[in-house]
XYZ file of C-alpha atoms in Angstrom:
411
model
C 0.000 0.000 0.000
C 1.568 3.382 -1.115
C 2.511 5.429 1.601
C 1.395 8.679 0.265
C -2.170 7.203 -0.787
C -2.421 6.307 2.908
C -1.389 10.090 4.117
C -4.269 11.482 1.693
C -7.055 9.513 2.796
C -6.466 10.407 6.350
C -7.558 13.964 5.242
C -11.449 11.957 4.789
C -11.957 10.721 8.460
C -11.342 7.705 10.151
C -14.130 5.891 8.828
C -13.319 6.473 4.933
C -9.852 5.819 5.446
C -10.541 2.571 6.809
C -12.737 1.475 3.824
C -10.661 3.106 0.985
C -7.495 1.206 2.737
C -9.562 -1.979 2.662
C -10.630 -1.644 -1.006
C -6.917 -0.889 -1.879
C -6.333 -4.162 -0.498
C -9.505 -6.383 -1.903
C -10.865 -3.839 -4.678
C -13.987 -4.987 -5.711
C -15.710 -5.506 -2.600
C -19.270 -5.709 -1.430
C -20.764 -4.123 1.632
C -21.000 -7.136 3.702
C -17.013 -8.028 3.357
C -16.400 -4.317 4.064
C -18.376 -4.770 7.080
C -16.955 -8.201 8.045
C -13.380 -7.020 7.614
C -13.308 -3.148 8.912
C -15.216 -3.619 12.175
C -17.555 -0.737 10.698
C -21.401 -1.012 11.432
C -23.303 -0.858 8.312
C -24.498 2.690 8.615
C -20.692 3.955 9.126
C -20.021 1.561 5.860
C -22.643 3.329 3.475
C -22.038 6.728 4.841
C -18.332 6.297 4.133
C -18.804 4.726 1.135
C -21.676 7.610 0.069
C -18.995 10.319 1.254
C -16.352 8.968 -1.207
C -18.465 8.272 -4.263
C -19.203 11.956 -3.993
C -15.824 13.133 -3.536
C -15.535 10.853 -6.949
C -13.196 8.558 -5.141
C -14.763 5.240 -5.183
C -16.944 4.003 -8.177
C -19.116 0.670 -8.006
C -20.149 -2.018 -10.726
C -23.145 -4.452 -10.438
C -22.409 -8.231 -10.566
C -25.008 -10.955 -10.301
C -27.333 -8.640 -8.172
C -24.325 -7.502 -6.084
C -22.708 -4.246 -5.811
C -19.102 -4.319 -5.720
C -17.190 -0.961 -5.159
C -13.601 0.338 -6.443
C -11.646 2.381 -5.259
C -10.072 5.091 -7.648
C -6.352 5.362 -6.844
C -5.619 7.451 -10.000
C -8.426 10.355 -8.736
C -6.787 9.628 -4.791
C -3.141 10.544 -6.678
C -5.021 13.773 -8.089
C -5.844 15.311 -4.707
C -1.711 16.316 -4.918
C -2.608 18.413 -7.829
C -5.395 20.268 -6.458
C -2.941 23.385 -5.876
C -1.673 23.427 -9.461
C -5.610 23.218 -10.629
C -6.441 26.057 -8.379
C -2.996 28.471 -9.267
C -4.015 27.836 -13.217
C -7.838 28.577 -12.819
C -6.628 31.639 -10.608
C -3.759 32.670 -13.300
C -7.080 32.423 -15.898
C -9.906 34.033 -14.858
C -8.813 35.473 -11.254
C -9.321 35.084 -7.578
C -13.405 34.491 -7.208
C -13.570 31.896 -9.607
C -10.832 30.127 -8.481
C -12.182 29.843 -5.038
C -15.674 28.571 -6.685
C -13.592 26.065 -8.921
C -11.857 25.174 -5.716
C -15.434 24.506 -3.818
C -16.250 22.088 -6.393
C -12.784 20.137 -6.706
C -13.180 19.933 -3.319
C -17.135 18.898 -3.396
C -16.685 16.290 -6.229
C -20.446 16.302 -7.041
C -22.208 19.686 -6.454
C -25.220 20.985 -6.432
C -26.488 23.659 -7.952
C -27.875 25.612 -4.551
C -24.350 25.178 -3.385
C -22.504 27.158 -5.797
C -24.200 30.570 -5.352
C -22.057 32.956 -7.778
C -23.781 32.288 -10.658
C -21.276 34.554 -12.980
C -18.560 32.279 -11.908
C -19.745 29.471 -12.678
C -20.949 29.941 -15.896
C -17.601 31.148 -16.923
C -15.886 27.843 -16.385
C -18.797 26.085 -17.563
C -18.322 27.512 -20.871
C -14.505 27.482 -20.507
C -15.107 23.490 -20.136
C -13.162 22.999 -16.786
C -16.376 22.506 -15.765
C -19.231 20.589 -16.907
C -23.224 20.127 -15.457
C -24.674 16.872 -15.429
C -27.869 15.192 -14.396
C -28.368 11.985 -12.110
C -28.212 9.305 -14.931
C -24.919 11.121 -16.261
C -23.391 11.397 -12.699
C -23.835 7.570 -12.555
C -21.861 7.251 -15.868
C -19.100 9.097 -13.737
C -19.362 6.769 -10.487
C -19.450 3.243 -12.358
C -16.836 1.115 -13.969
C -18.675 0.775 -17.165
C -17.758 3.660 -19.651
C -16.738 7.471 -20.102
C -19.030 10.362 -19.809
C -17.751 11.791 -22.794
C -18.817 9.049 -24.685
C -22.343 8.096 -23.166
C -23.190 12.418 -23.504
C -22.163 12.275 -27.178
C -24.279 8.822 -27.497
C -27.689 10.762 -25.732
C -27.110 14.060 -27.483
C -26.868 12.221 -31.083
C -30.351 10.056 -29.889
C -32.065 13.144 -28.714
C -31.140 14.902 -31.994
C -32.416 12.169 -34.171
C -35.572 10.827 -31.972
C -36.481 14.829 -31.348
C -38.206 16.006 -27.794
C -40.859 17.753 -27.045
C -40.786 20.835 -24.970
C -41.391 19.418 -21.617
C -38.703 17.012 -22.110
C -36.619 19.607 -23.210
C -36.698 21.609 -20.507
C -36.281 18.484 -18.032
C -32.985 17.526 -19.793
C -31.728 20.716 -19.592
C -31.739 20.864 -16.019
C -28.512 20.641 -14.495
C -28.584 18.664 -11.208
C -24.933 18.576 -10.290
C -22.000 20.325 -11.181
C -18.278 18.339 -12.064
C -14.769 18.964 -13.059
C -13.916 17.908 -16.445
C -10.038 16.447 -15.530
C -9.426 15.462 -19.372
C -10.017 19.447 -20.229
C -8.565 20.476 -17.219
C -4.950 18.476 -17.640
C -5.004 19.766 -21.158
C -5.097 23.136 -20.425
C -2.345 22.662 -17.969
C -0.177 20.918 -20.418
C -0.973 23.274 -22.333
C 0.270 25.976 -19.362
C 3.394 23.831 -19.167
C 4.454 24.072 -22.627
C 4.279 27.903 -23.047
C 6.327 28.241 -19.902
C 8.598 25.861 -21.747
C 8.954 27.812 -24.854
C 9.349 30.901 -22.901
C 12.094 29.241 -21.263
C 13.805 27.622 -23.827
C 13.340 30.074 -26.851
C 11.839 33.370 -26.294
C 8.796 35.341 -25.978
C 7.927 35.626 -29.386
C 8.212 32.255 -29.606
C 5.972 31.606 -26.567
C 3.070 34.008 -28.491
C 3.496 31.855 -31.910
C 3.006 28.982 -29.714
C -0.311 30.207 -28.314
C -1.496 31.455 -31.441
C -0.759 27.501 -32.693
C -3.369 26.777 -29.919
C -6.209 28.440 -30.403
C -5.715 27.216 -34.962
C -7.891 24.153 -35.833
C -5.514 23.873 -38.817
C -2.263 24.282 -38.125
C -0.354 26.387 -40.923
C 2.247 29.663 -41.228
C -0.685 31.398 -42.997
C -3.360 30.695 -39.727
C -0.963 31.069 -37.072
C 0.478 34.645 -38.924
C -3.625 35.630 -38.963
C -3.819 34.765 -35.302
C -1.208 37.075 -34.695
C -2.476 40.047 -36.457
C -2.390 42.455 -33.352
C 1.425 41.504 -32.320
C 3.037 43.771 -34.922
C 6.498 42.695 -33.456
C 6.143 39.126 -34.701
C 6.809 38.990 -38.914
C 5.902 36.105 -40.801
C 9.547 34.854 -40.794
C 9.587 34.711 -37.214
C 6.407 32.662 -37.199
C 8.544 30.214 -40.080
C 11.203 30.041 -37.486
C 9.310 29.406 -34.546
C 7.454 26.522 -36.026
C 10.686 24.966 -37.638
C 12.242 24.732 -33.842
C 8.899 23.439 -32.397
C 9.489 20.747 -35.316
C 12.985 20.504 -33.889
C 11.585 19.944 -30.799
C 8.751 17.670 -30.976
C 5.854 20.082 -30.051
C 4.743 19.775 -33.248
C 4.696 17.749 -35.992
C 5.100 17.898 -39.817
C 1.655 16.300 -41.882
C 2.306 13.293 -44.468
C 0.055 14.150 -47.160
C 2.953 16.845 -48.598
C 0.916 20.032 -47.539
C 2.482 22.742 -45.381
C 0.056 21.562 -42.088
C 1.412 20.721 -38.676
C 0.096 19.120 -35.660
C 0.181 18.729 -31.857
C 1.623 14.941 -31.298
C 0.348 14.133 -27.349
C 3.084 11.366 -27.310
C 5.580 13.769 -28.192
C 4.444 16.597 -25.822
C 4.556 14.392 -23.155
C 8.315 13.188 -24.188
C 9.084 16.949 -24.026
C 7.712 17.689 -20.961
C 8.869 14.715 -18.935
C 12.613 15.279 -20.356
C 12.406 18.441 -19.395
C 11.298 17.822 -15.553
C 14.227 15.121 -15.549
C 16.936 17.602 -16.664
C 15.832 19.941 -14.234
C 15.658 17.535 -11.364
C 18.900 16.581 -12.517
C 20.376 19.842 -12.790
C 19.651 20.128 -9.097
C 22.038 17.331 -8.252
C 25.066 17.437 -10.596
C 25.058 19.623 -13.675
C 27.631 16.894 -14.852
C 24.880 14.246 -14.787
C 22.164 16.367 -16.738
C 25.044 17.199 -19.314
C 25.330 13.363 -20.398
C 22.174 12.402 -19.765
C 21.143 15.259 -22.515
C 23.996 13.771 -24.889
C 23.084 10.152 -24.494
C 19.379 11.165 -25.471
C 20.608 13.239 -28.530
C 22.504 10.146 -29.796
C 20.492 7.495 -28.578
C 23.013 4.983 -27.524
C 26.935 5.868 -26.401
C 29.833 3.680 -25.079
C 31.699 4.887 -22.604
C 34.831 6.170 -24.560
C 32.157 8.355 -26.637
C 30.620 9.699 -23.475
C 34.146 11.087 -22.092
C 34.974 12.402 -25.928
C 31.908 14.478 -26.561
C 31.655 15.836 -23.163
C 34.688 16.769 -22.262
C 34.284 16.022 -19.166
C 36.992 14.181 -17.129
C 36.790 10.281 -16.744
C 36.278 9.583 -13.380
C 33.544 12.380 -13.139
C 32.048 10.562 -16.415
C 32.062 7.019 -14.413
C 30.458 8.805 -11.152
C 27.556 10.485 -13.320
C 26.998 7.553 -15.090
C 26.610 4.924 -11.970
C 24.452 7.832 -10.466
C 22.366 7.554 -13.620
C 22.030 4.413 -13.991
C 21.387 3.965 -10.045
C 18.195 6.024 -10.096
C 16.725 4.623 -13.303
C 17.534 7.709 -16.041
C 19.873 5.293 -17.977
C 20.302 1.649 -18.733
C 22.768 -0.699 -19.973
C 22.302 -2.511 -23.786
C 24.391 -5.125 -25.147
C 25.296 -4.292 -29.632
C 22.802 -6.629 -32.016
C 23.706 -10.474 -32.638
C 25.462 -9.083 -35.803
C 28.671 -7.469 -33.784
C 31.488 -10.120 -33.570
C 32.085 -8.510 -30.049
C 29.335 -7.657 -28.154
C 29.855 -3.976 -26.944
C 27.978 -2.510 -23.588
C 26.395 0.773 -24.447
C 24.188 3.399 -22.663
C 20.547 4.336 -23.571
C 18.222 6.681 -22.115
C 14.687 4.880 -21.265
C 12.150 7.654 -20.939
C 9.825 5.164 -19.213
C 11.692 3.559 -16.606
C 13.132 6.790 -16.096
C 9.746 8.917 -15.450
C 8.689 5.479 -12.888
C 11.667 5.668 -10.750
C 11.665 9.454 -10.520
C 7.813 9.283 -9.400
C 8.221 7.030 -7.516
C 11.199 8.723 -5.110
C 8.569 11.855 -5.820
C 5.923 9.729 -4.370
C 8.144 8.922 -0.910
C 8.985 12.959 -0.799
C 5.413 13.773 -1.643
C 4.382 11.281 1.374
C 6.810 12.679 3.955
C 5.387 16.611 3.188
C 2.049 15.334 2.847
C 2.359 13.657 6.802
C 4.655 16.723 8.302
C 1.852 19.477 7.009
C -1.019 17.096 8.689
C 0.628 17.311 11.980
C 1.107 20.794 12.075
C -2.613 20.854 11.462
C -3.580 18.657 14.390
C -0.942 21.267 16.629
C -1.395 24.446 15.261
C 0.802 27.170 16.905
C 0.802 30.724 16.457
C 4.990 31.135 15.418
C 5.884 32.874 12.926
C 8.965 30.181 12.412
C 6.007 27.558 12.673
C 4.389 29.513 9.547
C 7.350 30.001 7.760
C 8.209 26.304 7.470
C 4.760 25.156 6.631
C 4.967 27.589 4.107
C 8.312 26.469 3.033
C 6.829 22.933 2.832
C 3.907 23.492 0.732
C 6.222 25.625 -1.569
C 8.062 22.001 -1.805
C 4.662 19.794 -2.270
C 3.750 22.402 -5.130
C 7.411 21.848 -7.114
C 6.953 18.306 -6.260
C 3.006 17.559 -7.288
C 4.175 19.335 -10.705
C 6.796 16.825 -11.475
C 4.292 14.056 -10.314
C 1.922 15.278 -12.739
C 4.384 15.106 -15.543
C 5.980 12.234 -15.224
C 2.777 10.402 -13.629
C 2.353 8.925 -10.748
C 2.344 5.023 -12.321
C 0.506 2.266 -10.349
């Protein structure tokens, strides 16, 4: 049982932490093993239970008559993220609505009566970080069986070919309860991630082409130069140039069928994104390590003799950064092909591994911030030292719940 899934269900009670543990440990249970196992009554069982379905942290399935429930250890890993939501939502459309947005991360399920600025809420509805369904939709969201996406495309398509009549209408139309949509939500903070990127890495010119490549359906110079009609500073060369290095890159990619069209690759985002968190965690430890961990990408695979050549970089400090690398999972060790007459050890960067072994050791730090910042809340004291490191620590837990959400936070 992760440690740090353990630390965020304590924040729930006593009561849902003991059934969310059990179903970690026998997911797919019914009520009567929950209540056999957990020395719960049943009313402390189905009150639990009813708190985390809300919360959207436990969904059920029915099985021969019986109703087993799951819990969700993905949406339990998303509770570290709730900060990053909250500073993007803020960053987007300010201060109120990010404390409404925050009211119904925190809610899971809410109803209408409970989110009173109306203003607010409309605004991310419309942005689509939030979305209103009704009762049969919200059990879409709760079971095992399918995505909402999917089953409100299915009834909108039925409704437009079977046609309603005005009572029905208005019915259907009814919101009951108000959700976050996560898929639209962790795009636009990709999305976030990679202009802070370019900015970063290129300049911000390039960052403004970038965002103008965001908001084009089809991806050309031509459409991205028309986005950026006000920004007089920006030519179309610059534009040209821009998208040639994003090419570089891999933020976007160049279309097969010979036309002058580009597109956004997820797979290739996500490389960029999770190489970049690596280098920087890196960086932190031993520029040295970063530097060949960078050249061993670039080249895909290098022998040892090639490492201390193109770096320039001393032996022994080439044999330290590379047993340090290949210690914490950023490289790996491949023999040649069958076709060498001697078979030659070389070094290869494995994105993969890499990103589960860093999110992992982000997982153990995430756990240890995550337990320190719950004590303080059991003993608060009025110190301004007291304040000053729990601020320091949830600085940390914000850098930290950033990588996690980059690199993911695996099984």
């Amino acid at each position: 049982m992760p440690g740090l899934v353990t630390e965020i269900l304590a924040d729930y009670g006593t009561i849902p932490q003991k059934i969310s543990l059990f179903l970690k440990k026998r997911n797919g249970s019914t009520v009567d093993q929950m209540l056999q196992n957990t020395s719960l009554t049943r009313i402390q069982v189905v009150h639990g239970l009813s708190l985390m379905i809300q919360r959207r942290l436990v969904k059920y399935f029915q099985y021969e008559k019986k109703v087993y429930y799951v819990l969700d250890v993905e949406m339990v890993y998303r509770r570290t993220y709730y900060a990053i939501y909250c500073r993007l939502i803020e960053g987007l459309f300010g201060e109120n609505t990010a404390a409404l947005f925050m009211k119904i991360l925190t809610n899971g399920f809410t109803k209408p009566e409970d989110v009173s600025s109306e203003e607010e809420r409309e605004e991310l509805v419309n942005a689509g970080m939030v979305i209103s369904v009704d009762k049969r939709e919200a059990s879409v969201l709760v079971t095992s069986s399918g995505g909402l996406a999917e089953y409100m495309a299915r009834a909108k398509m039925e409704r437009e070919i079977d046609g309603m009549s005005r009572k029905n209408r208005r019915t259907s139309e009814k919101s009951r309860f108000y959700v976050v949509d996560f898929g639209a939500l962790d795009a636009k903070l990709v999305d976030s991630r990679l202009l802070t990127l370019v900015r970063k890495r290129y300049s911000s010119k390039a960052e403004m082409t970038y965002r103008s490549i965001l908001r084009c359906n089809l991806v050309t110079v031509d459409t991205i130069t028309d986005n950026l009609e006000g920004e007089t500073n920006i030519s179309r060369e610059d534009v040209a140039s821009h998208v040639k290095y994003f090419s570089n890159c891999g933020l976007l990619r160049k279309s097969l069928d010979c036309t002058e069209t580009y597109f956004k690759d997820g797979d290739d985002v996500r490389r960029v994104l999770v190489v970049d968190s690596l280098g920087r965690i890196l960086s932190e430890s031993s520029k040295e390590a970063r530097r060949i961990f960078s050249m061993i990408l670039e080249h895909r695979t290098l022998e040892d003799k090639d490492i201390v050549t193109k770096s320039l970089v001393p032996s022994y400090t080439v044999k330290k950064a590379l047993m340090m690398l290949h210690l914490n999972g950023f490289v790996v060790l491949k023999h040649s092909g069958p076709g060498e007459s001697r078979p030659v050890l070389q070094w290869e960067v494995d994105i993969d591994r890499a990103s589960r072994v860093v999110s992992e050791k982000i997982k153990k730090m995430l756990e240890r911030s995550w337990s320190l910042i719950n004590q303080r809340w059991r003993h608060v004291r009025s110190s301004d030292d007291v304040e000053d490191e729990a601020d320091r620590e949830l600085d940390c837990m914000l850098g930290l719940s950033l990588d996690l959400f980059v690199l993911g936070p695996g099984t």
